[in-house]
Coordinates of N, CA and C in Angstrom, one line a residue:
Chain A
D1 N -4.5 21.0 -5.9 CA -4.6 19.8 -5.1 C -3.3 19.2 -4.8
T2 N -3.0 18.9 -3.5 CA -1.6 18.5 -3.1 C -1.6 17.0 -2.8
G3 N -2.6 16.3 -3.1 CA -2.5 14.8 -2.8 C -3.3 14.5 -1.6
V4 N -3.0 13.3 -1.1 CA -3.7 12.8 0.1 C -3.0 13.3 1.4
S5 N -3.7 14.0 2.2 CA -3.2 14.6 3.4 C -3.6 13.8 4.7
Q6 N -2.6 13.5 5.5 CA -2.9 12.9 6.8 C -2.4 13.7 8.0
N7 N -3.2 13.7 9.0 CA -2.8 14.5 10.2 C -3.3 13.7 11.4
P8 N -2.5 13.8 12.5 CA -1.1 14.3 12.5 C -0.1 13.4 11.8
R9 N 1.1 13.9 11.7 CA 2.1 13.0 11.1 C 2.7 12.0 12.2
H10 N 2.7 12.5 13.4 CA 3.2 11.7 14.5 C 2.2 11.8 15.7
K11 N 2.0 10.7 16.4 CA 1.2 10.8 17.6 C 1.8 9.9 18.6
I12 N 2.1 10.4 19.8 CA 2.5 9.6 20.9 C 1.5 9.7 22.0
T13 N 1.0 8.5 22.5 CA -0.1 8.5 23.4 C 0.2 7.4 24.5
K14 N -0.4 7.6 25.6 CA -0.3 6.6 26.7 C -1.3 5.5 26.5
R15 N -0.8 4.3 26.9 CA -1.7 3.1 26.8 C -3.0 3.4 27.5
G16 N -4.1 3.1 26.8 CA -5.5 3.3 27.4 C -6.2 4.5 26.9
Q17 N -5.4 5.4 26.2 CA -6.0 6.7 25.7 C -6.6 6.4 24.4
N18 N -7.5 7.3 24.0 CA -8.1 7.3 22.6 C -7.4 8.2 21.7
V19 N -7.3 7.8 20.5 CA -6.6 8.7 19.5 C -7.5 8.7 18.2
T20 N -7.4 9.8 17.5 CA -8.1 9.9 16.2 C -7.2 10.5 15.2
F21 N -7.2 9.9 14.0 CA -6.4 10.3 12.9 C -7.4 10.8 11.8
R22 N -6.9 11.7 11.0 CA -7.7 12.3 9.9 C -7.0 12.1 8.6
C23 N -7.8 11.8 7.5 CA -7.3 11.7 6.2 C -8.1 12.6 5.3
D24 N -7.5 13.4 4.5 CA -8.2 14.2 3.5 C -7.7 13.7 2.1
P25 N -8.6 13.0 1.4 CA -8.3 12.4 0.1 C -8.2 13.5 -1.0
I26 N -7.8 13.1 -2.2 CA -7.9 14.0 -3.3 C -9.4 14.2 -3.6
S27 N -9.7 15.4 -3.8 CA -11.1 15.9 -3.8 C -12.0 15.1 -4.7
E28 N -11.6 14.7 -5.9 CA -12.5 14.0 -6.8 C -12.4 12.5 -6.6
H29 N -11.7 12.0 -5.7 CA -11.6 10.5 -5.4 C -12.7 10.1 -4.5
N30 N -13.6 9.2 -4.9 CA -14.7 8.8 -4.1 C -14.4 7.5 -3.3
R31 N -13.2 6.9 -3.5 CA -12.8 5.7 -2.8 C -11.7 6.0 -1.9
L32 N -11.8 5.5 -0.6 CA -10.8 5.8 0.4 C -10.5 4.5 1.2
Y33 N -9.2 4.3 1.5 CA -8.7 3.1 2.1 C -7.8 3.5 3.3
W34 N -7.9 2.6 4.3 CA -7.0 2.7 5.5 C -6.2 1.4 5.5
Y35 N -4.9 1.6 5.8 CA -4.0 0.5 5.9 C -3.2 0.7 7.2
R36 N -2.7 -0.4 7.8 CA -1.7 -0.3 8.9 C -0.4 -1.0 8.5
Q37 N 0.7 -0.3 8.8 CA 2.0 -0.8 8.5 C 2.9 -0.9 9.7
T38 N 3.2 -2.0 10.2 CA 4.1 -2.2 11.3 C 5.6 -2.2 10.8
L39 N 6.5 -1.9 11.7 CA 7.9 -1.8 11.3 C 8.4 -3.0 10.6
G40 N 9.0 -2.8 9.4 CA 9.6 -3.9 8.6 C 8.6 -4.7 7.9
Q41 N 7.3 -4.3 7.9 CA 6.3 -5.1 7.2 C 5.6 -4.3 6.1
G42 N 4.9 -5.0 5.2 CA 4.1 -4.3 4.2 C 2.8 -3.9 4.8
P43 N 2.1 -2.9 4.2 CA 0.8 -2.4 4.7 C -0.2 -3.5 4.7
E44 N -1.1 -3.5 5.7 CA -2.2 -4.4 5.8 C -3.5 -3.7 5.7
F45 N -4.4 -4.2 4.9 CA -5.7 -3.5 4.7 C -6.5 -3.5 6.0
L46 N -7.1 -2.3 6.3 CA -8.0 -2.2 7.4 C -9.5 -2.0 7.0
T47 N -9.7 -1.0 6.1 CA -11.1 -0.8 5.7 C -11.2 0.1 4.5
Y48 N -12.3 0.1 3.8 CA -12.5 0.8 2.6 C -13.9 1.5 2.5
F49 N -13.9 2.7 2.0 CA -15.1 3.5 1.8 C -15.3 3.8 0.4
Q50 N -16.5 3.7 -0.1 CA -16.9 4.3 -1.3 C -17.9 5.4 -1.0
N51 N -17.5 6.6 -1.3 CA -18.3 7.8 -0.8 C -18.4 7.7 0.7
E52 N -19.6 7.8 1.3 CA -19.7 7.7 2.8 C -19.9 6.3 3.3
A53 N -20.1 5.4 2.4 CA -20.4 4.0 2.8 C -19.1 3.2 3.1
Q54 N -19.1 2.6 4.2 CA -18.0 1.7 4.6 C -18.3 0.3 4.0
L55 N -17.6 -0.1 3.0 CA -18.0 -1.3 2.2 C -17.3 -2.6 2.6
E56 N -16.1 -2.4 3.2 CA -15.3 -3.6 3.6 C -14.5 -3.3 4.8
K57 N -14.5 -4.2 5.8 CA -13.6 -4.1 7.0 C -12.8 -5.4 7.2
S58 N -11.6 -5.2 7.5 CA -10.7 -6.4 7.8 C -11.0 -6.9 9.2
R59 N -10.7 -8.2 9.4 CA -10.8 -8.7 10.8 C -9.8 -8.1 11.7
L60 N -8.8 -7.4 11.1 CA -7.8 -6.6 11.9 C -8.5 -5.5 12.6
L61 N -9.6 -5.0 12.1 CA -10.3 -3.9 12.7 C -11.1 -4.3 13.8
S62 N -10.5 -4.4 15.0 CA -11.2 -4.9 16.2 C -12.3 -3.8 16.6
D63 N -13.1 -4.2 17.6 CA -14.1 -3.3 18.0 C -13.6 -2.1 18.7
R64 N -12.3 -2.0 18.9 CA -11.7 -0.7 19.5 C -11.4 0.3 18.3
F65 N -11.5 -0.2 17.1 CA -11.3 0.7 16.0 C -12.6 1.1 15.3
S66 N -12.7 2.3 14.9 CA -13.8 2.8 14.2 C -13.4 3.8 13.2
A67 N -14.0 3.7 12.0 CA -13.7 4.6 10.9 C -14.9 5.2 10.4
E68 N -14.9 6.5 10.0 CA -16.0 7.2 9.4 C -15.6 8.0 8.2
R69 N -16.5 8.3 7.4 CA -16.3 9.2 6.3 C -17.6 10.0 6.0
P70 N -17.8 10.9 6.9 CA -19.1 11.7 6.8 C -19.1 12.5 5.5
K71 N -20.2 12.4 4.8 CA -20.4 13.2 3.6 C -19.4 12.8 2.5
G72 N -18.8 11.7 2.6 CA -17.9 11.2 1.6 C -16.7 12.0 1.3
S73 N -16.3 12.8 2.3 CA -15.1 13.7 2.0 C -14.0 13.2 2.8
F74 N -13.6 13.8 3.9 CA -12.5 13.4 4.7 C -12.9 12.1 5.5
S75 N -11.9 11.4 6.1 CA -12.2 10.3 6.9 C -11.4 10.4 8.2
T76 N -12.0 9.7 9.2 CA -11.3 9.6 10.5 C -11.2 8.2 10.9
L77 N -10.1 7.9 11.6 CA -9.9 6.5 12.1 C -9.6 6.7 13.6
E78 N -10.5 6.2 14.4 CA -10.3 6.3 15.9 C -10.0 5.0 16.5
I79 N -9.0 5.0 17.4 CA -8.7 3.8 18.2 C -8.9 4.1 19.6
Q80 N -9.8 3.3 20.2 CA -10.1 3.5 21.7 C -9.3 2.6 22.5
R81 N -9.0 3.0 23.7 CA -8.2 2.2 24.7 C -7.0 1.6 24.0
T82 N -6.1 2.5 23.6 CA -4.9 2.1 22.8 C -4.1 1.1 23.6
E83 N -3.5 0.2 22.8 CA -2.6 -0.9 23.4 C -1.2 -0.7 22.7
Q84 N -0.2 -1.2 23.3 CA 1.2 -1.1 22.7 C 1.2 -1.7 21.3
G85 N 0.4 -2.8 21.1 CA 0.4 -3.4 19.8 C -0.2 -2.6 18.7
D86 N -0.8 -1.5 19.1 CA -1.4 -0.6 18.1 C -0.4 0.3 17.5
S87 N 0.8 0.3 18.0 CA 1.9 1.2 17.5 C 2.2 0.7 16.1
A88 N 2.1 1.7 15.2 CA 2.3 1.4 13.7 C 2.2 2.7 13.0
M89 N 2.4 2.6 11.7 CA 2.1 3.7 10.7 C 0.7 3.4 10.1
Y90 N -0.1 4.4 10.2 CA -1.5 4.2 9.6 C -1.5 5.0 8.3
L91 N -1.8 4.3 7.2 CA -1.7 4.9 5.9 C -3.1 5.1 5.3
C92 N -3.3 6.1 4.7 CA -4.6 6.4 4.0 C -4.3 6.5 2.5
A93 N -5.2 6.0 1.7 CA -5.1 6.0 0.2 C -6.4 6.4 -0.4
S94 N -6.4 7.0 -1.5 CA -7.7 7.3 -2.2 C -7.5 7.0 -3.7
R95 N -8.6 6.8 -4.4 CA -8.6 6.7 -5.8 C -10.0 7.0 -6.4
P96 N -10.0 7.4 -7.7 CA -11.3 7.7 -8.3 C -12.1 6.5 -8.6
S97 N -13.3 6.6 -8.9 CA -14.2 5.5 -9.3 C -13.8 4.9 -10.6
Q98 N -13.3 5.7 -11.5 CA -12.9 5.3 -12.9 C -11.4 5.1 -12.9
G99 N -10.9 4.2 -13.7 CA -9.5 4.1 -13.8 C -9.0 2.8 -13.5
G100 N -9.9 1.8 -13.3 CA -9.4 0.4 -13.0 C -8.5 0.3 -11.8
A101 N -7.4 -0.3 -12.0 CA -6.4 -0.4 -10.9 C -5.5 0.7 -10.8
L102 N -5.7 1.7 -11.6 CA -4.8 2.9 -11.5 C -5.2 3.8 -10.4
G103 N -4.4 4.7 -10.1 CA -4.8 5.9 -9.4 C -4.9 5.7 -7.9
Y104 N -4.3 4.7 -7.3 CA -4.2 4.7 -5.8 C -3.1 5.7 -5.4
T105 N -3.5 6.7 -4.7 CA -2.6 7.7 -4.2 C -2.6 7.6 -2.6
F106 N -1.4 7.4 -2.2 CA -1.2 7.3 -0.7 C -0.8 8.6 0.0
G107 N -1.2 8.7 1.2 CA -0.7 9.8 2.0 C 0.6 9.4 2.7
S108 N 1.2 10.3 3.4 CA 2.5 10.1 4.1 C 2.3 9.3 5.4
G109 N 1.1 9.1 5.8 CA 0.9 8.3 7.0 C 0.9 9.1 8.3
T110 N 0.3 8.4 9.3 CA 0.4 8.9 10.7 C 1.1 7.8 11.5
R111 N 2.2 8.2 12.1 CA 2.9 7.2 12.9 C 2.5 7.3 14.4
L112 N 1.9 6.2 14.9 CA 1.4 6.1 16.2 C 2.4 5.3 17.1
T113 N 2.7 5.9 18.2 CA 3.5 5.3 19.2 C 2.7 5.2 20.5
V114 N 2.5 4.0 21.0 CA 1.8 3.9 22.3 C 2.8 3.5 23.4
V115 N 2.9 4.3 24.4 CA 3.9 4.1 25.5 C 3.2 3.7 26.8
Chain B
A1 N -7.5 -17.0 0.3 CA -7.1 -15.6 0.4 C -5.7 -15.5 -0.4
Q2 N -5.6 -14.3 -1.0 CA -4.4 -14.1 -1.7 C -3.2 -13.8 -0.8
T3 N -2.0 -14.2 -1.2 CA -0.8 -13.8 -0.4 C 0.3 -13.4 -1.3
V4 N 1.1 -12.5 -0.9 CA 2.3 -12.1 -1.6 C 3.5 -12.2 -0.8
T5 N 4.6 -12.8 -1.4 CA 5.8 -13.1 -0.6 C 7.0 -12.5 -1.3
Q6 N 7.7 -11.7 -0.6 CA 9.0 -11.2 -1.0 C 10.1 -11.8 -0.1
S7 N 10.9 -12.6 -0.7 CA 11.9 -13.4 0.0 C 13.2 -12.7 0.3
Q8 N 13.3 -11.5 -0.2 CA 14.6 -10.8 0.0 C 14.4 -9.6 0.9
P9 N 14.6 -9.7 2.2 CA 14.4 -8.5 3.1 C 15.3 -7.3 2.7
E10 N 16.5 -7.6 2.2 CA 17.4 -6.5 1.8 C 18.2 -6.9 0.6
M11 N 18.4 -5.8 -0.2 CA 19.3 -6.0 -1.4 C 20.1 -4.8 -1.5
S12 N 21.3 -4.9 -2.1 CA 22.1 -3.8 -2.4 C 22.7 -3.9 -3.8
V13 N 23.0 -2.8 -4.4 CA 23.6 -2.7 -5.7 C 24.5 -1.5 -5.9
Q14 N 25.4 -1.7 -6.7 CA 26.3 -0.5 -7.0 C 25.5 0.4 -8.0
E15 N 25.8 1.7 -7.8 CA 25.2 2.7 -8.6 C 25.5 2.4 -10.1
A16 N 24.5 2.5 -10.9 CA 24.6 2.3 -12.4 C 24.5 0.8 -12.8
E17 N 24.5 -0.1 -11.8 CA 24.3 -1.5 -12.1 C 22.8 -1.9 -12.1
T18 N 22.6 -3.1 -12.4 CA 21.2 -3.6 -12.5 C 20.9 -4.5 -11.3
V19 N 19.7 -4.4 -10.8 CA 19.3 -5.3 -9.7 C 17.9 -5.8 -9.9
T20 N 17.6 -7.0 -9.5 CA 16.3 -7.7 -9.6 C 15.7 -8.0 -8.3
L21 N 14.5 -7.6 -8.0 CA 13.8 -7.9 -6.8 C 12.7 -8.9 -7.1
S22 N 12.6 -9.9 -6.2 CA 11.7 -11.0 -6.4 C 10.4 -10.9 -5.7
C23 N 9.4 -11.5 -6.3 CA 8.1 -11.5 -5.7 C 7.3 -12.7 -6.2
T24 N 6.7 -13.5 -5.3 CA 5.8 -14.5 -5.7 C 4.5 -14.3 -5.0
Y25 N 3.4 -14.9 -5.6 CA 2.1 -14.6 -5.0 C 1.3 -15.9 -5.2
D26 N 0.2 -16.0 -4.4 CA -0.7 -17.1 -4.5 C -2.1 -16.6 -4.7
T27 N -2.8 -17.1 -5.7 CA -4.2 -16.8 -5.9 C -4.8 -17.9 -6.7
S28 N -6.2 -17.9 -6.6 CA -6.9 -18.9 -7.4 C -7.6 -18.1 -8.5
E29 N -7.5 -16.8 -8.6 CA -8.1 -16.0 -9.6 C -7.3 -16.1 -10.9
S30 N -8.0 -15.9 -12.0 CA -7.3 -15.9 -13.3 C -6.9 -14.5 -13.8
D31 N -7.7 -13.5 -13.3 CA -7.5 -12.1 -13.7 C -7.2 -11.3 -12.5
Y32 N -6.2 -10.5 -12.6 CA -5.8 -9.7 -11.4 C -4.7 -8.7 -11.9
Y33 N -4.4 -7.8 -11.0 CA -3.3 -6.8 -11.2 C -2.2 -7.0 -10.2
L34 N -1.0 -6.7 -10.7 CA 0.2 -6.8 -9.9 C 0.9 -5.4 -9.9
F35 N 1.5 -5.0 -8.8 CA 2.1 -3.7 -8.7 C 3.5 -3.8 -8.0
W36 N 4.3 -2.9 -8.3 CA 5.5 -2.6 -7.5 C 5.4 -1.2 -7.0
Y37 N 5.5 -1.0 -5.7 CA 5.4 0.3 -5.1 C 6.8 0.6 -4.4
K38 N 7.1 1.9 -4.4 CA 8.4 2.3 -3.8 C 8.0 3.2 -2.6
Q39 N 8.6 3.0 -1.5 CA 8.4 3.8 -0.3 C 9.7 4.3 0.2
P40 N 10.1 5.6 -0.1 CA 11.3 6.2 0.4 C 11.2 6.4 1.9
P41 N 12.3 6.6 2.6 CA 12.2 6.8 4.0 C 11.4 8.0 4.4
S42 N 10.4 7.9 5.2 CA 9.5 9.0 5.7 C 8.8 9.6 4.5
R43 N 8.6 8.9 3.5 CA 7.9 9.5 2.3 C 6.7 8.6 2.0
Q44 N 5.8 9.2 1.2 CA 4.7 8.4 0.8 C 5.0 7.3 -0.2
M45 N 4.1 6.3 -0.3 CA 4.3 5.2 -1.2 C 3.9 5.7 -2.6
I46 N 4.7 5.4 -3.6 CA 4.4 5.7 -5.0 C 4.5 4.5 -5.9
L47 N 3.6 4.5 -6.9 CA 3.6 3.4 -7.8 C 4.8 3.5 -8.8
V48 N 5.4 2.3 -8.9 CA 6.6 2.2 -9.8 C 6.1 1.6 -11.2
I49 N 5.4 0.5 -11.1 CA 5.0 -0.1 -12.3 C 3.8 -1.1 -12.0
R50 N 3.0 -1.4 -13.0 CA 1.9 -2.3 -12.8 C 1.8 -3.2 -14.0
Q51 N 1.1 -4.4 -13.7 CA 1.0 -5.4 -14.8 C -0.4 -6.0 -14.7
E52 N -1.1 -6.1 -15.8 CA -2.4 -6.8 -15.8 C -2.1 -8.2 -16.2
A53 N -2.7 -9.1 -15.4 CA -2.4 -10.6 -15.6 C -2.8 -11.1 -17.0
Y54 N -3.8 -10.4 -17.6 CA -4.3 -10.9 -18.9 C -3.3 -10.5 -20.1
K55 N -2.4 -9.6 -19.7 CA -1.4 -9.2 -20.7 C -0.2 -10.0 -20.7
Q56 N 0.2 -10.6 -21.8 CA 1.4 -11.4 -21.8 C 2.7 -10.6 -21.8
Q57 N 2.6 -9.4 -22.4 CA 3.8 -8.6 -22.5 C 4.2 -8.0 -21.2
N58 N 5.4 -8.1 -20.8 CA 5.9 -7.5 -19.6 C 5.9 -6.0 -19.6
A59 N 5.5 -5.4 -18.5 CA 5.4 -3.9 -18.4 C 6.8 -3.3 -18.3
T60 N 7.0 -2.2 -18.8 CA 8.2 -1.4 -18.8 C 7.9 0.1 -18.5
E61 N 8.6 0.7 -17.6 CA 8.6 2.1 -17.4 C 10.0 2.6 -17.2
N62 N 10.5 3.2 -18.3 CA 11.9 3.7 -18.3 C 12.9 2.7 -17.8
R63 N 13.5 2.9 -16.7 CA 14.6 2.0 -16.2 C 14.0 0.8 -15.4
F64 N 12.7 0.8 -15.3 CA 12.0 -0.3 -14.5 C 11.3 -1.2 -15.4
S65 N 11.5 -2.5 -15.2 CA 10.7 -3.5 -16.0 C 10.4 -4.7 -15.1
V66 N 9.4 -5.5 -15.6 CA 9.0 -6.6 -14.8 C 9.2 -7.9 -15.6
N67 N 9.4 -9.0 -14.9 CA 9.3 -10.3 -15.5 C 8.2 -11.1 -14.9
F68 N 7.1 -11.1 -15.6 CA 5.8 -11.7 -15.2 C 5.7 -13.1 -15.7
Q69 N 5.7 -14.1 -14.8 CA 5.6 -15.5 -15.1 C 4.3 -16.0 -14.5
K70 N 3.2 -16.0 -15.2 CA 1.9 -16.2 -14.6 C 1.8 -17.7 -14.1
A71 N 2.3 -18.6 -14.9 CA 2.1 -20.0 -14.5 C 2.9 -20.2 -13.2
A72 N 4.1 -19.6 -13.0 CA 4.9 -19.7 -11.8 C 4.5 -18.8 -10.7
K73 N 3.5 -17.9 -11.0 CA 3.0 -16.9 -10.1 C 4.2 -16.1 -9.5
S74 N 5.0 -15.6 -10.4 CA 6.2 -14.8 -10.1 C 6.2 -13.5 -10.8
F75 N 6.6 -12.5 -10.1 CA 6.5 -11.1 -10.6 C 7.7 -10.3 -10.1
S76 N 8.9 -10.4 -10.8 CA 10.1 -9.7 -10.4 C 10.2 -8.4 -11.0
L77 N 10.9 -7.5 -10.3 CA 11.2 -6.1 -10.8 C 12.7 -6.0 -11.1
K78 N 13.0 -5.5 -12.3 CA 14.4 -5.2 -12.6 C 14.6 -3.7 -12.7
I79 N 15.6 -3.2 -12.0 CA 15.9 -1.8 -12.1 C 17.3 -1.7 -12.8
S80 N 17.3 -1.1 -13.9 CA 18.5 -0.9 -14.7 C 19.1 0.5 -14.3
D81 N 20.5 0.5 -14.5 CA 21.2 1.8 -14.3 C 20.8 2.4 -13.0
S82 N 20.9 1.7 -11.9 CA 20.5 2.1 -10.6 C 21.0 3.5 -10.2
Q83 N 20.2 4.3 -9.6 CA 20.5 5.6 -9.2 C 20.3 5.7 -7.6
L84 N 21.0 6.7 -7.1 CA 21.0 6.9 -5.6 C 19.5 7.1 -5.1
G85 N 18.8 7.8 -6.0 CA 17.4 8.0 -5.6 C 16.5 6.8 -5.7
D86 N 17.0 5.7 -6.1 CA 16.2 4.5 -6.1 C 16.2 3.8 -4.7
A87 N 17.0 4.3 -3.8 CA 17.1 3.7 -2.5 C 15.8 3.9 -1.8
A88 N 15.2 2.7 -1.4 CA 13.8 2.8 -0.7 C 13.4 1.4 -0.4
M89 N 12.3 1.3 0.3 CA 11.6 0.0 0.5 C 10.7 -0.2 -0.8
Y90 N 10.8 -1.4 -1.3 CA 10.0 -1.8 -2.5 C 9.0 -2.9 -2.1
F91 N 7.7 -2.6 -2.4 CA 6.7 -3.5 -2.1 C 6.0 -4.1 -3.3
C92 N 5.8 -5.4 -3.4 CA 5.0 -6.0 -4.4 C 3.6 -6.1 -3.9
A93 N 2.6 -5.9 -4.8 CA 1.2 -5.9 -4.3 C 0.3 -6.5 -5.4
Y94 N -0.8 -7.1 -4.9 CA -1.8 -7.8 -5.7 C -3.1 -7.2 -5.5
R95 N -3.9 -7.1 -6.6 CA -5.3 -6.8 -6.4 C -6.1 -7.6 -7.4
G96 N -7.2 -8.1 -7.0 CA -8.1 -8.9 -7.8 C -8.7 -8.0 -8.9
Y97 N -9.2 -8.7 -9.9 CA -9.8 -7.9 -11.1 C -11.3 -7.8 -10.9
R98 N -12.0 -8.7 -10.2 CA -13.4 -8.7 -10.2 C -14.0 -7.5 -9.5
Q99 N -15.2 -7.1 -9.9 CA -15.8 -6.0 -9.4 C -16.0 -6.2 -7.9
G100 N -15.6 -5.2 -7.1 CA -15.7 -5.3 -5.6 C -14.3 -5.6 -5.0
A101 N -13.4 -6.1 -5.8 CA -12.1 -6.4 -5.3 C -11.4 -5.1 -5.2
Q102 N -11.2 -4.6 -4.0 CA -10.7 -3.2 -3.8 C -9.3 -3.2 -3.2
K103 N -9.1 -4.1 -2.3 CA -7.9 -3.9 -1.4 C -6.7 -4.4 -2.1
L104 N -5.6 -3.7 -1.8 CA -4.2 -4.2 -2.3 C -3.7 -5.1 -1.2
V105 N -3.1 -6.2 -1.6 CA -2.4 -7.2 -0.7 C -0.9 -7.0 -1.0
F106 N -0.2 -6.6 0.1 CA 1.2 -6.3 0.0 C 2.1 -7.4 0.5
G107 N 3.3 -7.5 -0.1 CA 4.3 -8.4 0.4 C 5.0 -7.7 1.6
Q108 N 6.0 -8.3 2.1 CA 6.7 -7.8 3.3 C 7.7 -6.7 3.0
G109 N 8.1 -6.6 1.7 CA 9.0 -5.5 1.3 C 10.4 -5.9 1.2
T110 N 11.2 -5.2 0.4 CA 12.6 -5.4 0.2 C 13.2 -4.1 0.3
R111 N 14.2 -3.9 1.2 CA 14.9 -2.7 1.4 C 16.1 -2.6 0.4
L112 N 16.1 -1.7 -0.5 CA 17.1 -1.6 -1.5 C 18.1 -0.5 -1.2
T113 N 19.3 -0.8 -1.1 CA 20.4 0.2 -0.9 C 21.2 0.3 -2.1
I114 N 21.5 1.6 -2.5 CA 22.4 1.9 -3.6 C 23.7 2.3 -3.1
N115 N 24.8 1.6 -3.5 CA 26.1 2.0 -3.1 C 26.8 2.9 -4.2
P116 N 27.3 4.0 -3.7 CA 27.9 4.9 -4.7 C 29.2 4.5 -5.2

């Protein structure tokens, strides 16, 4: 197991296009998180899954954003009708159900540039 | 809502010296976790050290230690014997203790430069 994998690493898209990112968590981790990080800022929480259930969504997650985690394995984050303000690093993290506050493992992120 | 503030956008230190990064937070909860994460350029975020609020003893991990002042809601990170590999963005983060509290709340980050 090589950790949390995110694809693609970089994505450049034209304004108005749809994009989809993928996150493959550590296999035994049932909890998965998406964060957004803009340049020079700390990550901001977007959404959280426990297995396949999406249990929490931030108000940052507008109706143009949708996240899924079918079968509780990998997750996808889709942004429809992208805007320049969506340009950011999108981070995925996972952790097991046991272990308290330990065990958040982050991926290397997908950097989105909207032109 | 909880907030985390890092008032030092950038810090620099000479190699082998000691540096302290500051973090303050605001919460109405009595039990929680605090973290310092390191994010090297173009690399994934990794945990440096964590502190449970109910523990009075400050956490230590090798060259990294914290000064946790619960009443002041302050959580600073001290890096001793700084090494070139310590250069990175450092983020302070908070997480509630209650069941269901899942998300990490991050500060704005401090960019640490190590001068050889």
